[in-house]
Amino acid sequence: MYVFVDPLCPECWSLEPYLRKLSLEYGRFFTIRPILSNYLSPVDRHTFHTPQKLKKIYERTAKRTGISCHTDTWDESKIKTPWIASLAIKAAELQGKRLGKIFLRKIQESLFLKKENITEKSVLMNCAETAGLDLEEFKSDLHSSPAKKALQCDIKLTTEMEIDYIPSIVFFNQKVDEQGIKVSGIYPYDIYVRILTEIMKTALIPSEKPPLQNFIEFYRVVSSKEVSIVYEWTLDKAERELKKLQLKQIVKRIPIKYDSFWKYQDK
């Protein structure tokens, strides 16, 4: 699965629960490869000198998807060079695709939950540390030729696959002569399962999902909406289950407009 994203795009952030659920239930059948395509983002299409337009984009997306993000980010943030965040993700990927994905998530959390400027070096270094990267190696790779070349490859791949909207997912099977299936935007979860089934040409049995505590321990930070999507619970039930873990001091609540996020508490 090629997933075309922009770390500053709220709709890409809203896709995350569906990708996590797919990985939990059917991850044994596929790998996810994030492709950075920030120049296609509805965020990027607006000048960063008109933050109120960007604030409205965040507000509309949060209301529509229920996945919250700080809409006042653009009142406080001084993001002028958004491509630096994408370059940092490619630098993180030089230490391995898995760490690159973790770093991408930390970048998104910093922007959408903490209202941080994810183009500042101090913020990037903190994300790198939280993601478990080698900090000296990351610092060296941040503006390196390999990182820049990797970002250019993502841009080239976006053009070659005729991606005109993000987020987009392109599903491929192992037969190189068969065309992939492209899905632009966010759809109900069963659409992704249906496409995966079509690609695999067989009925798929989902893996059993882990207990909620294990899920949060693995991902470290999750939202109430995300839990409701992954476990197919109502939002009220997701909140009740999360509050039980809060009472046991297993998670800490991070209240955000439209939603709540929950951070796993290390003993």
mmCIF file of C-alpha atoms in Angstrom, residues 148-238:
data_model
loop_
_atom_site.group_PDB
_atom_site.id
_atom_site.type_symbol
_atom_site.label_atom_id
_atom_site.label_comp_id
_atom_site.label_asym_id
_atom_site.label_seq_id
_atom_site.Cartn_x
_atom_site.Cartn_y
_atom_site.Cartn_z
ATOM 1 C CA LYS A 148 16.822 15.377 -0.441
ATOM 2 C CA LYS A 149 17.101 12.728 -3.139
ATOM 3 C CA ALA A 150 14.592 10.494 -1.284
ATOM 4 C CA LEU A 151 12.109 13.386 -1.088
ATOM 5 C CA GLN A 152 12.526 14.038 -4.820
ATOM 6 C CA CYS A 153 11.825 10.344 -5.464
ATOM 7 C CA ASP A 154 8.544 10.663 -3.534
ATOM 8 C CA ILE A 155 7.561 13.690 -5.610
ATOM 9 C CA LYS A 156 8.444 11.855 -8.828
ATOM 10 C CA LEU A 157 6.438 8.788 -7.751
ATOM 11 C CA THR A 158 3.444 11.005 -6.971
ATOM 12 C CA THR A 159 3.564 12.362 -10.520
ATOM 13 C CA GLU A 160 4.100 8.952 -12.135
ATOM 14 C CA MET A 161 1.111 7.456 -10.318
ATOM 15 C CA GLU A 162 -1.018 10.465 -11.324
ATOM 16 C CA ILE A 163 -1.920 11.338 -7.738
ATOM 17 C CA ASP A 164 -3.946 14.550 -7.754
ATOM 18 C CA TYR A 165 -5.331 14.541 -4.202
ATOM 19 C CA ILE A 166 -4.087 13.604 -0.756
ATOM 20 C CA PRO A 167 -4.497 11.498 1.177
ATOM 21 C CA SER A 168 -4.555 8.795 -1.475
ATOM 22 C CA ILE A 169 -3.838 5.085 -1.214
ATOM 23 C CA VAL A 170 -2.703 2.905 -4.101
ATOM 24 C CA PHE A 171 -3.061 -0.851 -3.555
ATOM 25 C CA PHE A 172 -0.757 -3.190 -5.493
ATOM 26 C CA ASN A 173 -0.403 -6.954 -5.508
ATOM 27 C CA GLN A 174 2.787 -8.879 -6.278
ATOM 28 C CA LYS A 175 1.974 -9.212 -9.985
ATOM 29 C CA VAL A 176 3.834 -6.286 -11.540
ATOM 30 C CA ASP A 177 1.806 -6.451 -14.761
ATOM 31 C CA GLU A 178 -1.484 -5.725 -12.946
ATOM 32 C CA GLN A 179 -2.632 -2.170 -12.325
ATOM 33 C CA GLY A 180 -2.983 -0.848 -8.818
ATOM 34 C CA ILE A 181 -6.248 0.406 -7.334
ATOM 35 C CA LYS A 182 -6.244 4.063 -6.306
ATOM 36 C CA VAL A 183 -8.469 5.485 -3.562
ATOM 37 C CA SER A 184 -8.417 9.266 -3.020
ATOM 38 C CA GLY A 185 -9.660 10.802 0.225
ATOM 39 C CA ILE A 186 -11.133 9.047 3.261
ATOM 40 C CA TYR A 187 -13.762 6.311 2.912
ATOM 41 C CA PRO A 188 -15.611 3.996 5.312
ATOM 42 C CA TYR A 189 -13.382 1.217 6.610
ATOM 43 C CA ASP A 190 -15.185 -1.578 4.769
ATOM 44 C CA ILE A 191 -14.228 -0.006 1.424
ATOM 45 C CA TYR A 192 -10.532 -0.553 2.183
ATOM 46 C CA VAL A 193 -11.212 -4.147 3.251
ATOM 47 C CA ARG A 194 -13.189 -4.754 0.056
ATOM 48 C CA ILE A 195 -10.324 -3.454 -2.092
ATOM 49 C CA LEU A 196 -7.789 -5.530 -0.168
ATOM 50 C CA THR A 197 -9.975 -8.608 -0.705
ATOM 51 C CA GLU A 198 -10.178 -7.837 -4.424
ATOM 52 C CA ILE A 199 -6.408 -7.462 -4.640
ATOM 53 C CA MET A 200 -5.810 -10.718 -2.733
ATOM 54 C CA LYS A 201 -8.528 -12.553 -4.708
ATOM 55 C CA THR A 202 -9.599 -14.494 -1.617
ATOM 56 C CA ALA A 203 -11.786 -14.067 1.447
ATOM 57 C CA LEU A 204 -9.806 -12.478 4.287
ATOM 58 C CA ILE A 205 -10.233 -13.333 7.956
ATOM 59 C CA PRO A 206 -9.273 -10.454 10.273
ATOM 60 C CA SER A 207 -6.753 -11.062 13.047
ATOM 61 C CA GLU A 208 -8.013 -10.732 16.596
ATOM 62 C CA LYS A 209 -7.449 -7.265 17.988
ATOM 63 C CA PRO A 210 -5.322 -6.912 21.135
ATOM 64 C CA PRO A 211 -6.747 -5.789 24.490
ATOM 65 C CA LEU A 212 -7.147 -2.005 24.645
ATOM 66 C CA GLN A 213 -4.280 -1.577 27.126
ATOM 67 C CA ASN A 214 -1.887 -3.416 24.802
ATOM 68 C CA PHE A 215 -3.059 -1.315 21.856
ATOM 69 C CA ILE A 216 -2.297 1.929 23.682
ATOM 70 C CA GLU A 217 0.995 0.629 25.078
ATOM 71 C CA PHE A 218 2.138 -0.175 21.533
ATOM 72 C CA TYR A 219 1.041 3.088 19.888
ATOM 73 C CA ARG A 220 1.677 5.280 22.984
ATOM 74 C CA VAL A 221 -0.847 8.007 22.046
ATOM 75 C CA VAL A 222 -4.382 7.324 20.748
ATOM 76 C CA SER A 223 -7.629 9.283 20.447
ATOM 77 C CA SER A 224 -11.095 8.345 21.686
ATOM 78 C CA LYS A 225 -12.342 8.457 18.090
ATOM 79 C CA GLU A 226 -9.475 6.217 16.997
ATOM 80 C CA VAL A 227 -10.344 3.632 19.673
ATOM 81 C CA SER A 228 -14.006 3.705 18.640
ATOM 82 C CA ILE A 229 -13.037 3.077 14.992
ATOM 83 C CA VAL A 230 -10.509 0.326 15.714
ATOM 84 C CA TYR A 231 -12.692 -1.575 18.207
ATOM 85 C CA GLU A 232 -16.018 -0.777 16.510
ATOM 86 C CA TRP A 233 -17.407 0.771 19.677
ATOM 87 C CA THR A 234 -19.584 3.827 20.103
ATOM 88 C CA LEU A 235 -17.646 6.920 21.110
ATOM 89 C CA ASP A 236 -19.300 6.773 24.547
ATOM 90 C CA LYS A 237 -18.134 3.195 25.103
ATOM 91 C CA ALA A 238 -14.602 4.061 23.944
#
